[in-house]
Amino acid sequence: MSDPVLARLAAIKTTPTPELKTMWRELYGVDAPLYNRRYLESRLAYRIQELAYGGLKPATVKRLDALARSVENMDPKTRRIRNDRKPIAGTRLLREFQGVEHIVTVTIEGFEYQGRPYRSLSAIAHAITGVKWNGWVFFGLKSAGRGA
């Protein structure tokens, strides 16, 4: 027995872009946005599953709306410095530098290196190298040439 939803999802990868835009119009009732192909593929795949299996539970929608409102009401300066890309507490970051392995532990408040608390990875990178570094780049969490 084959699953028609899975077949539709698999077909998205090989469907020409003009047909994806037609599918968008059928599924969303509006013209496709001018985003890249990967965006169209992912949103179409979500929509196909949403229509087949149902969308988010009302409680989830309510919670997401509340979270969105809390961010909208946040001071713009606070919103800008908020860092959701920080690894979860307990994660250990390893970096070899000049033949020495350095281990940093992510904490709820920031980071710990050699038993000392630090607020940023850049401060730890500076302590290790003696020069200013982007800590996210130094520890391999972000490429030097692009955003995270």
Short mmCIF file of N, CA and C in Angstrom, two decimals:
data_model
loop_
_atom_site.label_atom_id
_atom_site.label_comp_id
_atom_site.label_asym_id
_atom_site.label_seq_id
_atom_site.Cartn_x
_atom_site.Cartn_y
_atom_site.Cartn_z
N MET A 1 0.85 -1.18 0.00
CA MET A 1 0.00 0.00 0.00
C MET A 1 0.90 1.24 0.00
N SER A 2 0.70 2.16 -0.93
CA SER A 2 1.53 3.36 -0.99
C SER A 2 0.78 4.54 -0.37
N ASP A 3 1.55 5.43 0.19
CA ASP A 3 0.99 6.61 0.84
C ASP A 3 1.03 7.77 -0.14
N PRO A 4 -0.14 8.31 -0.55
CA PRO A 4 -0.14 9.41 -1.52
C PRO A 4 0.54 10.67 -0.99
N VAL A 5 0.50 10.89 0.32
CA VAL A 5 1.16 12.07 0.89
C VAL A 5 2.67 11.95 0.71
N LEU A 6 3.21 10.79 1.03
CA LEU A 6 4.66 10.59 0.86
C LEU A 6 5.07 10.72 -0.59
N ALA A 7 4.23 10.22 -1.49
CA ALA A 7 4.53 10.33 -2.92
C ALA A 7 4.57 11.80 -3.35
N ARG A 8 3.62 12.59 -2.86
CA ARG A 8 3.60 14.02 -3.20
C ARG A 8 4.82 14.73 -2.64
N LEU A 9 5.20 14.37 -1.42
CA LEU A 9 6.36 15.00 -0.79
C LEU A 9 7.63 14.66 -1.56
N ALA A 10 7.78 13.42 -1.96
CA ALA A 10 8.96 12.99 -2.71
C ALA A 10 9.02 13.68 -4.07
N ALA A 11 7.88 13.90 -4.69
CA ALA A 11 7.83 14.51 -6.02
C ALA A 11 8.24 15.98 -6.02
N ILE A 12 8.13 16.63 -4.88
CA ILE A 12 8.46 18.06 -4.81
C ILE A 12 9.89 18.32 -5.26
N LYS A 13 10.82 17.46 -4.87
CA LYS A 13 12.24 17.67 -5.19
C LYS A 13 12.52 17.70 -6.69
N THR A 14 11.74 16.97 -7.46
CA THR A 14 12.00 16.89 -8.90
C THR A 14 11.01 17.71 -9.74
N THR A 15 10.08 18.36 -9.08
CA THR A 15 9.10 19.17 -9.80
C THR A 15 9.74 20.48 -10.26
N PRO A 16 9.56 20.85 -11.52
CA PRO A 16 10.10 22.13 -12.00
C PRO A 16 9.50 23.31 -11.20
N THR A 17 10.29 24.35 -11.07
CA THR A 17 9.87 25.50 -10.27
C THR A 17 8.55 26.11 -10.73
N PRO A 18 8.29 26.27 -12.04
CA PRO A 18 6.99 26.82 -12.43
C PRO A 18 5.82 25.99 -11.92
N GLU A 19 6.01 24.66 -11.90
CA GLU A 19 4.94 23.80 -11.38
C GLU A 19 4.80 23.93 -9.87
N LEU A 20 5.92 24.18 -9.18
CA LEU A 20 5.85 24.41 -7.73
C LEU A 20 5.04 25.67 -7.44
N LYS A 21 5.22 26.68 -8.28
CA LYS A 21 4.47 27.93 -8.10
C LYS A 21 2.98 27.72 -8.36
N THR A 22 2.67 26.86 -9.32
CA THR A 22 1.27 26.52 -9.58
C THR A 22 0.70 25.76 -8.39
N MET A 23 1.48 24.82 -7.86
CA MET A 23 1.05 24.05 -6.69
C MET A 23 0.82 24.99 -5.50
N TRP A 24 1.69 25.99 -5.35
CA TRP A 24 1.54 26.97 -4.27
C TRP A 24 0.18 27.67 -4.38
N ARG A 25 -0.14 28.09 -5.59
CA ARG A 25 -1.41 28.79 -5.80
C ARG A 25 -2.59 27.89 -5.43
N GLU A 26 -2.50 26.61 -5.80
CA GLU A 26 -3.57 25.66 -5.48
C GLU A 26 -3.69 25.42 -3.97
N LEU A 27 -2.57 25.34 -3.29
CA LEU A 27 -2.59 24.98 -1.87
C LEU A 27 -2.79 26.18 -0.94
N TYR A 28 -2.30 27.35 -1.35
CA TYR A 28 -2.40 28.54 -0.49
C TYR A 28 -3.41 29.57 -0.99
N GLY A 29 -3.82 29.48 -2.26
CA GLY A 29 -4.79 30.41 -2.79
C GLY A 29 -4.24 31.77 -3.17
N VAL A 30 -2.93 31.92 -3.17
CA VAL A 30 -2.26 33.17 -3.57
C VAL A 30 -1.04 32.82 -4.40
N ASP A 31 -0.49 33.81 -5.09
CA ASP A 31 0.73 33.58 -5.86
C ASP A 31 1.89 33.26 -4.93
N ALA A 32 2.81 32.46 -5.43
CA ALA A 32 3.98 32.08 -4.66
C ALA A 32 4.86 33.31 -4.40
N PRO A 33 5.46 33.39 -3.22
CA PRO A 33 6.37 34.51 -2.94
C PRO A 33 7.64 34.38 -3.77
N LEU A 34 8.39 35.43 -3.85
CA LEU A 34 9.61 35.44 -4.66
C LEU A 34 10.81 34.94 -3.86
N TYR A 35 10.64 33.86 -3.12
CA TYR A 35 11.73 33.28 -2.36
C TYR A 35 12.41 32.20 -3.19
N ASN A 36 13.50 31.67 -2.67
CA ASN A 36 14.22 30.64 -3.42
C ASN A 36 13.47 29.31 -3.43
N ARG A 37 13.95 28.43 -4.25
CA ARG A 37 13.29 27.14 -4.46
C ARG A 37 13.20 26.32 -3.18
N ARG A 38 14.24 26.31 -2.38
CA ARG A 38 14.23 25.53 -1.13
C ARG A 38 13.12 25.99 -0.20
N TYR A 39 12.89 27.29 -0.15
CA TYR A 39 11.79 27.81 0.68
C TYR A 39 10.46 27.27 0.16
N LEU A 40 10.26 27.36 -1.15
CA LEU A 40 9.01 26.87 -1.73
C LEU A 40 8.82 25.39 -1.42
N GLU A 41 9.88 24.60 -1.58
CA GLU A 41 9.79 23.16 -1.32
C GLU A 41 9.39 22.89 0.13
N SER A 42 10.04 23.55 1.06
CA SER A 42 9.76 23.25 2.47
C SER A 42 8.36 23.69 2.88
N ARG A 43 7.92 24.84 2.41
CA ARG A 43 6.59 25.32 2.77
C ARG A 43 5.50 24.49 2.10
N LEU A 44 5.74 24.07 0.86
CA LEU A 44 4.77 23.20 0.19
C LEU A 44 4.68 21.85 0.89
N ALA A 45 5.82 21.30 1.29
CA ALA A 45 5.81 20.02 1.99
C ALA A 45 5.03 20.15 3.30
N TYR A 46 5.23 21.24 4.01
CA TYR A 46 4.49 21.45 5.26
C TYR A 46 2.99 21.53 4.97
N ARG A 47 2.62 22.30 3.96
CA ARG A 47 1.21 22.52 3.65
C ARG A 47 0.52 21.21 3.25
N ILE A 48 1.20 20.39 2.46
CA ILE A 48 0.64 19.10 2.05
C ILE A 48 0.35 18.24 3.29
N GLN A 49 1.31 18.21 4.20
CA GLN A 49 1.11 17.42 5.43
C GLN A 49 0.04 18.04 6.33
N GLU A 50 0.01 19.35 6.38
CA GLU A 50 -1.00 20.04 7.20
C GLU A 50 -2.41 19.71 6.71
N LEU A 51 -2.60 19.74 5.40
CA LEU A 51 -3.92 19.45 4.85
C LEU A 51 -4.28 17.97 5.02
N ALA A 52 -3.29 17.09 4.95
CA ALA A 52 -3.55 15.66 5.05
C ALA A 52 -3.74 15.20 6.50
N TYR A 53 -2.94 15.72 7.39
CA TYR A 53 -2.94 15.21 8.76
C TYR A 53 -3.48 16.20 9.79
N GLY A 54 -3.76 17.41 9.38
CA GLY A 54 -4.23 18.42 10.31
C GLY A 54 -3.10 19.36 10.69
N GLY A 55 -3.47 20.56 11.08
CA GLY A 55 -2.49 21.57 11.45
C GLY A 55 -2.11 21.48 12.92
N LEU A 56 -1.58 22.56 13.41
CA LEU A 56 -1.19 22.64 14.81
C LEU A 56 -2.42 22.60 15.70
N LYS A 57 -2.24 22.07 16.89
CA LYS A 57 -3.32 22.05 17.87
C LYS A 57 -3.60 23.48 18.31
N PRO A 58 -4.85 23.80 18.64
CA PRO A 58 -5.19 25.15 19.09
C PRO A 58 -4.32 25.63 20.25
N ALA A 59 -3.98 24.75 21.17
CA ALA A 59 -3.15 25.15 22.31
C ALA A 59 -1.76 25.57 21.84
N THR A 60 -1.24 24.88 20.82
CA THR A 60 0.07 25.23 20.28
C THR A 60 0.02 26.58 19.58
N VAL A 61 -1.02 26.82 18.81
CA VAL A 61 -1.18 28.11 18.13
C VAL A 61 -1.27 29.23 19.16
N LYS A 62 -2.03 29.00 20.21
CA LYS A 62 -2.18 30.00 21.27
C LYS A 62 -0.83 30.30 21.93
N ARG A 63 -0.04 29.26 22.20
CA ARG A 63 1.27 29.42 22.82
C ARG A 63 2.22 30.17 21.90
N LEU A 64 2.22 29.84 20.62
CA LEU A 64 3.08 30.53 19.66
C LEU A 64 2.70 32.00 19.54
N ASP A 65 1.39 32.29 19.53
CA ASP A 65 0.94 33.68 19.48
C ASP A 65 1.42 34.45 20.71
N ALA A 66 1.33 33.81 21.88
CA ALA A 66 1.78 34.46 23.11
C ALA A 66 3.28 34.74 23.06
N LEU A 67 4.07 33.77 22.56
CA LEU A 67 5.51 33.98 22.44
C LEU A 67 5.83 35.10 21.46
N ALA A 68 5.11 35.14 20.35
CA ALA A 68 5.33 36.20 19.36
C ALA A 68 5.02 37.57 19.95
N ARG A 69 3.91 37.66 20.69
CA ARG A 69 3.57 38.94 21.32
C ARG A 69 4.62 39.36 22.34
N SER A 70 5.17 38.40 23.08
CA SER A 70 6.18 38.75 24.08
C SER A 70 7.44 39.29 23.41
N VAL A 71 7.80 38.76 22.24
CA VAL A 71 8.96 39.27 21.52
C VAL A 71 8.66 40.64 20.92
N GLU A 72 7.45 40.82 20.38
CA GLU A 72 7.07 42.11 19.81
C GLU A 72 7.08 43.20 20.87
N ASN A 73 6.70 42.88 22.08
CA ASN A 73 6.65 43.86 23.16
C ASN A 73 8.00 44.08 23.83
N MET A 74 8.99 43.30 23.47
CA MET A 74 10.31 43.40 24.07
C MET A 74 11.01 44.66 23.61
N ASP A 75 11.82 45.24 24.48
CA ASP A 75 12.64 46.40 24.13
C ASP A 75 13.53 46.01 22.94
N PRO A 76 13.57 46.84 21.88
CA PRO A 76 14.36 46.49 20.69
C PRO A 76 15.82 46.18 21.00
N LYS A 77 16.41 46.86 21.98
CA LYS A 77 17.81 46.58 22.32
C LYS A 77 17.94 45.18 22.90
N THR A 78 17.02 44.79 23.74
CA THR A 78 17.04 43.46 24.33
C THR A 78 16.81 42.41 23.26
N ARG A 79 15.90 42.67 22.36
CA ARG A 79 15.59 41.72 21.28
C ARG A 79 16.83 41.49 20.42
N ARG A 80 17.59 42.55 20.18
CA ARG A 80 18.75 42.45 19.32
C ARG A 80 19.86 41.60 19.95
N ILE A 81 20.03 41.65 21.27
CA ILE A 81 21.13 40.92 21.89
C ILE A 81 20.73 39.51 22.33
N ARG A 82 19.46 39.19 22.26
CA ARG A 82 19.00 37.86 22.63
C ARG A 82 19.66 36.83 21.71
N ASN A 83 20.17 35.75 22.28
CA ASN A 83 20.94 34.80 21.49
C ASN A 83 20.35 33.41 21.60
N ASP A 84 19.48 33.05 20.66
CA ASP A 84 18.87 31.74 20.67
C ASP A 84 19.74 30.67 20.03
N ARG A 85 20.87 31.04 19.47
CA ARG A 85 21.73 30.05 18.83
C ARG A 85 22.72 29.44 19.80
N LYS A 86 22.73 29.93 21.04
CA LYS A 86 23.65 29.40 22.05
C LYS A 86 23.32 27.92 22.29
N PRO A 87 24.35 27.07 22.31
CA PRO A 87 24.10 25.65 22.58
C PRO A 87 23.46 25.47 23.96
N ILE A 88 22.80 24.35 24.16
CA ILE A 88 22.12 24.13 25.43
C ILE A 88 23.13 23.93 26.55
N ALA A 89 22.72 24.29 27.76
CA ALA A 89 23.59 24.18 28.93
C ALA A 89 24.07 22.74 29.07
N GLY A 90 25.34 22.59 29.39
CA GLY A 90 25.94 21.27 29.53
C GLY A 90 26.75 20.85 28.31
N THR A 91 26.53 21.52 27.19
CA THR A 91 27.28 21.21 25.97
C THR A 91 28.75 21.55 26.20
N ARG A 92 29.63 20.68 25.72
CA ARG A 92 31.07 20.94 25.83
C ARG A 92 31.61 21.27 24.45
N LEU A 93 32.32 22.38 24.37
CA LEU A 93 32.95 22.82 23.13
C LEU A 93 34.43 22.53 23.24
N LEU A 94 34.99 21.88 22.23
CA LEU A 94 36.41 21.55 22.24
C LEU A 94 37.10 22.28 21.11
N ARG A 95 38.29 22.81 21.40
CA ARG A 95 39.07 23.50 20.38
C ARG A 95 40.53 23.26 20.65
N GLU A 96 41.23 22.79 19.65
CA GLU A 96 42.67 22.64 19.79
C GLU A 96 43.32 23.90 19.25
N PHE A 97 44.21 24.48 20.04
CA PHE A 97 44.91 25.69 19.61
C PHE A 97 46.36 25.55 20.01
N GLN A 98 47.25 25.63 19.05
CA GLN A 98 48.69 25.50 19.24
C GLN A 98 49.05 24.24 20.02
N GLY A 99 48.40 23.13 19.64
CA GLY A 99 48.70 21.84 20.22
C GLY A 99 48.08 21.58 21.58
N VAL A 100 47.28 22.50 22.08
CA VAL A 100 46.63 22.33 23.38
C VAL A 100 45.13 22.26 23.17
N GLU A 101 44.49 21.25 23.80
CA GLU A 101 43.04 21.12 23.70
C GLU A 101 42.37 21.97 24.78
N HIS A 102 41.44 22.80 24.37
CA HIS A 102 40.71 23.68 25.29
C HIS A 102 39.25 23.23 25.31
N ILE A 103 38.69 23.09 26.52
CA ILE A 103 37.32 22.64 26.68
C ILE A 103 36.52 23.72 27.38
N VAL A 104 35.40 24.09 26.77
CA VAL A 104 34.49 25.09 27.32
C VAL A 104 33.15 24.41 27.56
N THR A 105 32.57 24.67 28.71
CA THR A 105 31.25 24.11 29.03
C THR A 105 30.22 25.23 28.96
N VAL A 106 29.13 24.98 28.26
CA VAL A 106 28.04 25.95 28.17
C VAL A 106 27.24 25.86 29.47
N THR A 107 26.98 27.01 30.08
CA THR A 107 26.18 27.06 31.30
C THR A 107 24.92 27.87 31.03
N ILE A 108 24.02 27.89 31.98
CA ILE A 108 22.79 28.68 31.82
C ILE A 108 23.13 30.17 31.72
N GLU A 109 24.10 30.61 32.52
CA GLU A 109 24.46 32.03 32.54
C GLU A 109 25.39 32.43 31.41
N GLY A 110 26.14 31.48 30.86
CA GLY A 110 27.11 31.81 29.81
C GLY A 110 27.98 30.62 29.50
N PHE A 111 29.26 30.70 29.91
CA PHE A 111 30.23 29.66 29.60
C PHE A 111 31.21 29.50 30.76
N GLU A 112 31.85 28.35 30.84
CA GLU A 112 32.87 28.10 31.85
C GLU A 112 34.10 27.55 31.16
N TYR A 113 35.26 28.15 31.49
CA TYR A 113 36.52 27.71 30.93
C TYR A 113 37.55 27.70 32.05
N GLN A 114 38.20 26.58 32.24
CA GLN A 114 39.20 26.39 33.29
C GLN A 114 38.67 26.80 34.66
N GLY A 115 37.41 26.43 34.93
CA GLY A 115 36.81 26.69 36.23
C GLY A 115 36.33 28.11 36.44
N ARG A 116 36.48 28.97 35.44
CA ARG A 116 36.05 30.37 35.56
C ARG A 116 34.84 30.63 34.68
N PRO A 117 33.88 31.41 35.17
CA PRO A 117 32.72 31.76 34.33
C PRO A 117 33.07 32.88 33.35
N TYR A 118 32.50 32.79 32.17
CA TYR A 118 32.66 33.82 31.15
C TYR A 118 31.28 34.12 30.57
N ARG A 119 31.08 35.37 30.15
CA ARG A 119 29.80 35.74 29.56
C ARG A 119 29.78 35.51 28.05
N SER A 120 30.96 35.43 27.44
CA SER A 120 30.99 35.27 25.98
C SER A 120 32.09 34.33 25.54
N LEU A 121 31.89 33.72 24.39
CA LEU A 121 32.92 32.88 23.79
C LEU A 121 34.09 33.72 23.29
N SER A 122 33.82 34.95 22.92
CA SER A 122 34.89 35.83 22.45
C SER A 122 35.89 36.11 23.58
N ALA A 123 35.40 36.28 24.79
CA ALA A 123 36.29 36.50 25.93
C ALA A 123 37.18 35.28 26.17
N ILE A 124 36.61 34.09 26.00
CA ILE A 124 37.39 32.87 26.18
C ILE A 124 38.42 32.73 25.06
N ALA A 125 38.02 33.01 23.83
CA ALA A 125 38.95 32.95 22.70
C ALA A 125 40.11 33.92 22.92
N HIS A 126 39.80 35.09 23.45
CA HIS A 126 40.84 36.08 23.75
C HIS A 126 41.77 35.56 24.84
N ALA A 127 41.21 34.92 25.87
CA ALA A 127 42.02 34.37 26.95
C ALA A 127 42.95 33.27 26.42
N ILE A 128 42.49 32.50 25.46
CA ILE A 128 43.28 31.41 24.90
C ILE A 128 44.37 31.93 23.97
N THR A 129 44.02 32.87 23.09
CA THR A 129 44.93 33.28 22.02
C THR A 129 45.71 34.55 22.32
N GLY A 130 45.15 35.39 23.19
CA GLY A 130 45.79 36.67 23.46
C GLY A 130 45.42 37.75 22.46
N VAL A 131 44.59 37.41 21.48
CA VAL A 131 44.12 38.41 20.51
C VAL A 131 42.60 38.33 20.41
N LYS A 132 42.01 39.38 19.88
CA LYS A 132 40.55 39.40 19.77
C LYS A 132 40.10 38.47 18.65
N TRP A 133 39.09 37.65 18.98
CA TRP A 133 38.51 36.70 18.05
C TRP A 133 36.99 36.77 18.18
N ASN A 134 36.29 36.44 17.12
CA ASN A 134 34.87 36.17 17.24
C ASN A 134 34.79 34.76 17.84
N GLY A 135 34.24 34.65 19.04
CA GLY A 135 34.21 33.38 19.74
C GLY A 135 33.45 32.30 19.00
N TRP A 136 32.37 32.70 18.30
CA TRP A 136 31.57 31.73 17.55
C TRP A 136 32.38 31.14 16.42
N VAL A 137 33.22 31.97 15.78
CA VAL A 137 34.08 31.49 14.71
C VAL A 137 35.20 30.64 15.29
N PHE A 138 35.83 31.11 16.36
CA PHE A 138 36.94 30.39 16.98
C PHE A 138 36.56 28.97 17.36
N PHE A 139 35.36 28.80 17.91
CA PHE A 139 34.92 27.48 18.34
C PHE A 139 34.14 26.71 17.27
N GLY A 140 34.10 27.24 16.04
CA GLY A 140 33.51 26.51 14.92
C GLY A 140 32.00 26.49 14.89
N LEU A 141 31.36 27.42 15.61
CA LEU A 141 29.91 27.47 15.61
C LEU A 141 29.38 28.37 14.51
N LYS A 142 30.26 29.07 13.83
CA LYS A 142 29.87 29.98 12.75
C LYS A 142 31.05 30.10 11.81
N SER A 143 30.80 30.12 10.51
CA SER A 143 31.85 30.32 9.53
C SER A 143 32.27 31.78 9.53
N ALA A 144 33.53 32.04 9.25
CA ALA A 144 34.05 33.41 9.27
C ALA A 144 33.41 34.30 8.20
N GLY A 145 33.01 33.71 7.07
CA GLY A 145 32.54 34.52 5.96
C GLY A 145 31.04 34.72 5.87
N ARG A 146 30.25 34.13 6.79
CA ARG A 146 28.80 34.26 6.67
C ARG A 146 28.18 34.23 8.05
N GLY A 147 26.87 34.56 8.10
CA GLY A 147 26.12 34.54 9.35
C GLY A 147 25.87 33.12 9.81
N ALA A 148 25.46 32.99 11.09
CA ALA A 148 25.23 31.66 11.65
C ALA A 148 23.95 31.07 11.18
#
